[in-house]
Amino acid sequence: MLKKINSSYKSKLILRIIIFLIITFGFISPLIFDGAPFASRYIMFTGLSNFVITIEYLLLIIFMLFKKDTTKKSIYTIRLISTGGILLTFFVFGLLLTPLALVTKEYNPFTLSSILQHFVNPILAILEFLLIDPQKEKVKKVYSFTPLSLSIIYTICIEIRGILINEPSVRTGGVHAKYPYFFFDPFYMGIFFEGGDLNVHYGVVPTIITLAIFHLLICFILLVIKNVVDKSYYKH
């Protein structure tokens, strides 16, 4: 199947157009079903990662229409950054925020828009990244650091925003809160280990470091799997 898809320009183009349409629908779904302001999509990392992956597929389609080589290392790096970003969305929401929401019952994590943005879009992006445009040469594992650029830039911007804006600091976070995610909020989490208002034993700094290490780990695993898949493609 891999050979058939990757050897056919038409098959790859059609597949990417289908994925682009589904991911775009997922990205705009909060506006349709939840009445969420468009600007709020950029405040949450979920919205940002979905936006980045949407732009990536749009660029891939444009490149293909102009007969550009989409296996180039520069394009591969862009794909890795955007896929790594939405992969973080998938795991953080699935492993941290969904269980928390089910316990606190403060919001429903299984709305249509939430399922599309947190589960459907990431899975599609991961499968496309792994199966399409195999690399002839093994990609160095140091490339697994590149997706961190997206999460680091986002974290810096969110922390600066929290300092500058005059919004309430609420435990659940959200688009109208000082910090969109509670674990970025030093007023609740504390800065290092003092605990803040949540009276926890860790603060924002160790939480961010832990998330960065986790992000690096899952991107490293993604890269290793991609190398194995690519090797099997050229082996046969």
Tab-separated table of C-alpha atoms in Angstrom:
chain	number	residue	atom	x	y	z
A	1	MET	CA	0.000	0.000	0.000
A	2	LEU	CA	2.861	2.375	0.845
A	3	LYS	CA	4.455	1.789	-2.541
A	4	LYS	CA	1.179	2.349	-4.334
A	5	ILE	CA	0.378	5.635	-2.572
A	6	ASN	CA	3.875	7.124	-2.747
A	7	SER	CA	4.505	6.086	-6.328
A	8	SER	CA	1.371	7.864	-7.534
A	9	TYR	CA	1.385	11.661	-7.624
A	10	LYS	CA	-2.398	11.682	-8.046
A	11	SER	CA	-2.989	9.384	-5.064
A	12	LYS	CA	-0.807	11.509	-2.774
A	13	LEU	CA	-2.470	14.721	-3.903
A	14	ILE	CA	-6.005	13.380	-3.450
A	15	LEU	CA	-5.133	11.935	-0.041
A	16	ARG	CA	-3.649	15.231	1.141
A	17	ILE	CA	-6.622	17.215	-0.150
A	18	ILE	CA	-8.986	14.929	1.793
A	19	ILE	CA	-6.888	15.271	4.959
A	20	PHE	CA	-6.689	19.039	4.471
A	21	LEU	CA	-10.485	19.319	4.204
A	22	ILE	CA	-11.058	17.212	7.332
A	23	ILE	CA	-8.419	19.069	9.365
A	24	THR	CA	-9.704	22.466	8.191
A	25	PHE	CA	-13.214	21.479	9.241
A	26	GLY	CA	-11.820	20.410	12.612
A	27	PHE	CA	-9.994	23.711	12.993
A	28	ILE	CA	-13.086	25.852	12.313
A	29	SER	CA	-15.516	23.501	14.110
A	30	PRO	CA	-15.478	25.492	17.419
A	31	LEU	CA	-16.724	28.531	15.484
A	32	ILE	CA	-19.564	26.463	13.988
A	33	PHE	CA	-20.655	24.351	16.958
A	34	ASP	CA	-19.422	26.224	20.035
A	35	GLY	CA	-19.705	29.849	18.951
A	36	ALA	CA	-16.056	30.388	19.938
A	37	PRO	CA	-14.468	33.669	18.772
A	38	PHE	CA	-11.956	33.116	15.966
A	39	ALA	CA	-9.213	34.967	17.875
A	40	SER	CA	-9.520	32.510	20.763
A	41	ARG	CA	-8.239	29.726	18.520
A	42	TYR	CA	-4.759	31.223	18.744
A	43	ILE	CA	-4.737	31.507	22.537
A	44	MET	CA	-5.165	27.792	23.170
A	45	PHE	CA	-2.321	25.539	22.014
A	46	THR	CA	-4.964	23.223	20.579
A	47	GLY	CA	-6.115	25.930	18.192
A	48	LEU	CA	-2.566	26.959	17.343
A	49	SER	CA	-1.400	23.406	16.588
A	50	ASN	CA	-4.498	22.759	14.467
A	51	PHE	CA	-3.936	26.043	12.626
A	52	VAL	CA	-0.277	25.185	11.935
A	53	ILE	CA	-1.121	21.711	10.640
A	54	THR	CA	-3.870	23.191	8.431
A	55	ILE	CA	-1.387	25.635	6.882
A	56	GLU	CA	1.117	22.806	6.426
A	57	TYR	CA	-1.308	20.765	4.326
A	58	LEU	CA	-2.318	23.802	2.324
A	59	LEU	CA	1.364	24.408	1.511
A	60	LEU	CA	1.909	20.726	0.650
A	61	ILE	CA	-1.007	20.814	-1.768
A	62	ILE	CA	0.281	24.034	-3.374
A	63	PHE	CA	3.785	22.548	-3.674
A	64	MET	CA	2.380	19.445	-5.325
A	65	LEU	CA	0.246	21.442	-7.746
A	66	PHE	CA	3.404	23.278	-8.819
A	67	LYS	CA	5.278	19.946	-9.068
A	68	LYS	CA	7.652	20.755	-6.205
A	69	ASP	CA	9.518	17.971	-4.410
A	70	THR	CA	7.770	17.467	-1.053
A	71	THR	CA	10.420	15.026	0.184
A	72	LYS	CA	13.034	17.789	0.615
A	73	LYS	CA	14.571	18.030	4.084
A	74	SER	CA	13.268	21.596	4.605
A	75	ILE	CA	9.684	20.479	3.941
A	76	TYR	CA	10.238	17.390	6.083
A	77	THR	CA	11.291	19.664	8.959
A	78	ILE	CA	8.123	21.753	8.593
A	79	ARG	CA	6.039	18.572	8.629
A	80	LEU	CA	7.860	17.328	11.721
A	81	ILE	CA	7.320	20.617	13.590
A	82	SER	CA	3.595	20.788	12.814
A	83	THR	CA	3.007	17.065	13.439
A	84	GLY	CA	5.006	17.224	16.674
A	85	GLY	CA	2.889	20.176	17.805
A	86	ILE	CA	-0.440	18.477	17.235
A	87	LEU	CA	0.983	15.287	18.766
A	88	LEU	CA	1.512	17.234	22.000
A	89	THR	CA	-2.111	18.404	21.810
A	90	PHE	CA	-3.229	14.790	21.439
A	91	PHE	CA	-1.295	13.465	24.454
A	92	VAL	CA	-1.735	16.400	26.866
A	93	PHE	CA	-5.484	16.527	26.274
A	94	GLY	CA	-5.875	12.756	26.328
A	95	LEU	CA	-3.654	12.008	29.327
A	96	LEU	CA	-4.032	15.159	31.455
A	97	LEU	CA	-6.973	17.398	30.600
A	98	THR	CA	-9.596	14.780	29.704
A	99	PRO	CA	-9.245	12.758	32.958
A	100	LEU	CA	-9.268	16.044	34.919
A	101	ALA	CA	-12.426	17.215	33.137
A	102	LEU	CA	-14.158	13.885	33.799
A	103	VAL	CA	-13.391	14.202	37.516
A	104	THR	CA	-14.247	17.894	37.964
A	105	LYS	CA	-17.093	17.869	35.395
A	106	GLU	CA	-16.273	21.519	34.640
A	107	TYR	CA	-16.613	21.015	30.886
A	108	ASN	CA	-17.374	18.285	28.367
A	109	PRO	CA	-14.156	17.041	26.700
A	110	PHE	CA	-16.093	15.007	24.143
A	111	THR	CA	-17.916	17.630	22.099
A	112	LEU	CA	-17.678	17.205	18.335
A	113	SER	CA	-15.207	20.066	17.934
A	114	SER	CA	-13.087	18.747	20.803
A	115	ILE	CA	-12.951	15.238	19.337
A	116	LEU	CA	-12.003	16.616	15.923
A	117	GLN	CA	-9.259	18.929	17.210
A	118	HIS	CA	-7.796	16.709	19.916
A	119	PHE	CA	-8.124	13.232	18.415
A	120	VAL	CA	-9.166	13.032	14.751
A	121	ASN	CA	-6.831	15.728	13.388
A	122	PRO	CA	-3.754	14.527	15.331
A	123	ILE	CA	-4.280	10.899	14.275
A	124	LEU	CA	-4.672	11.899	10.614
A	125	ALA	CA	-1.561	14.091	10.789
A	126	ILE	CA	0.519	11.354	12.445
A	127	LEU	CA	-0.530	8.709	9.911
A	128	GLU	CA	0.148	11.014	6.972
A	129	PHE	CA	3.562	11.966	8.337
A	130	LEU	CA	4.556	8.338	8.869
A	131	LEU	CA	3.229	6.913	5.608
A	132	ILE	CA	3.727	9.615	2.976
A	133	ASP	CA	6.966	10.902	1.412
A	134	PRO	CA	9.501	8.448	2.850
A	135	GLN	CA	13.065	9.747	3.175
A	136	LYS	CA	15.816	7.857	1.367
A	137	GLU	CA	18.371	8.729	4.023
A	138	LYS	CA	17.851	8.153	7.733
A	139	VAL	CA	16.929	11.437	9.434
A	140	LYS	CA	19.179	12.302	12.350
A	141	LYS	CA	17.525	12.083	15.753
A	142	VAL	CA	18.604	15.645	16.534
A	143	TYR	CA	15.666	16.721	14.340
A	144	SER	CA	13.354	15.618	17.157
A	145	PHE	CA	14.303	18.899	18.881
A	146	THR	CA	12.782	21.033	16.090
A	147	PRO	CA	9.108	20.700	17.185
A	148	LEU	CA	10.077	22.213	20.541
A	149	SER	CA	10.368	25.580	18.758
A	150	LEU	CA	6.565	25.756	18.432
A	151	SER	CA	5.806	24.925	22.073
A	152	ILE	CA	8.615	27.151	23.409
A	153	ILE	CA	7.452	30.189	21.394
A	154	TYR	CA	3.867	29.539	22.508
A	155	THR	CA	4.860	29.231	26.183
A	156	ILE	CA	6.853	32.472	26.124
A	157	CYS	CA	3.983	34.359	24.458
A	158	ILE	CA	1.407	32.974	26.906
A	159	GLU	CA	3.494	33.878	29.964
A	160	ILE	CA	4.059	37.413	28.629
A	161	ARG	CA	0.331	37.706	27.866
A	162	GLY	CA	-0.495	36.654	31.433
A	163	ILE	CA	1.715	39.419	32.790
A	164	LEU	CA	0.329	42.119	30.501
A	165	ILE	CA	-3.429	41.538	30.404
A	166	ASN	CA	-5.877	42.384	33.166
A	167	GLU	CA	-7.970	39.218	33.200
A	168	PRO	CA	-9.004	37.010	36.129
A	169	SER	CA	-6.820	34.081	37.119
A	170	VAL	CA	-9.134	31.056	37.164
A	171	ARG	CA	-8.254	27.470	37.932
A	172	THR	CA	-9.886	26.016	34.829
A	173	GLY	CA	-8.081	28.385	32.463
A	174	GLY	CA	-9.850	29.092	29.179
A	175	VAL	CA	-9.729	31.757	26.484
A	176	HIS	CA	-10.917	34.560	28.795
A	177	ALA	CA	-8.569	33.705	31.655
A	178	LYS	CA	-5.224	35.268	32.424
A	179	TYR	CA	-3.598	31.972	31.417
A	180	PRO	CA	-5.436	29.596	29.027
A	181	TYR	CA	-4.129	26.518	30.887
A	182	PHE	CA	-4.008	26.262	34.682
A	183	PHE	CA	-0.536	24.684	34.613
A	184	PHE	CA	0.872	27.903	33.086
A	185	ASP	CA	-0.602	30.035	35.866
A	186	PRO	CA	1.945	30.937	38.598
A	187	PHE	CA	-0.850	32.343	40.789
A	188	TYR	CA	-2.339	28.858	41.129
A	189	MET	CA	0.619	26.584	40.511
A	190	GLY	CA	3.382	28.664	42.057
A	191	ILE	CA	6.587	29.502	40.201
A	192	PHE	CA	8.805	26.677	41.426
A	193	PHE	CA	7.647	24.469	44.272
A	194	GLU	CA	5.718	26.698	46.650
A	195	GLY	CA	2.389	25.508	45.313
A	196	GLY	CA	0.423	28.737	44.826
A	197	ASP	CA	-3.331	28.674	45.446
A	198	LEU	CA	-3.621	25.043	44.318
A	199	ASN	CA	-1.318	23.987	47.168
A	200	VAL	CA	0.477	21.526	44.893
A	201	HIS	CA	4.094	20.425	45.258
A	202	TYR	CA	5.316	21.715	41.928
A	203	GLY	CA	5.127	25.030	40.109
A	204	VAL	CA	4.939	26.449	36.610
A	205	VAL	CA	8.673	26.161	35.867
A	206	PRO	CA	9.037	22.423	36.620
A	207	THR	CA	5.723	21.792	34.866
A	208	ILE	CA	6.927	23.546	31.699
A	209	ILE	CA	10.246	21.672	31.851
A	210	THR	CA	8.374	18.371	32.275
A	211	LEU	CA	6.118	19.160	29.308
A	212	ALA	CA	9.151	20.112	27.195
A	213	ILE	CA	10.878	16.821	28.036
A	214	PHE	CA	7.669	14.917	27.302
A	215	HIS	CA	7.282	16.780	23.994
A	216	LEU	CA	10.858	15.937	23.053
A	217	LEU	CA	10.312	12.290	23.981
A	218	ILE	CA	7.193	11.801	21.868
A	219	CYS	CA	8.807	13.605	18.914
A	220	PHE	CA	11.888	11.398	19.290
A	221	ILE	CA	9.676	8.292	19.220
A	222	LEU	CA	7.785	9.680	16.207
A	223	LEU	CA	11.080	10.222	14.374
A	224	VAL	CA	12.338	6.720	15.207
A	225	ILE	CA	9.103	5.157	13.940
A	226	LYS	CA	9.267	7.298	10.790
A	227	ASN	CA	12.834	6.131	10.103
A	228	VAL	CA	11.794	2.495	10.537
A	229	VAL	CA	8.809	2.917	8.185
A	230	ASP	CA	10.952	4.721	5.594
A	231	LYS	CA	13.620	2.025	5.769
A	232	SER	CA	11.040	-0.710	5.189
A	233	TYR	CA	9.710	1.236	2.191
A	234	TYR	CA	13.082	1.359	0.431
A	235	LYS	CA	14.043	-2.132	1.535
A	236	HIS	CA	11.419	-3.830	-0.593
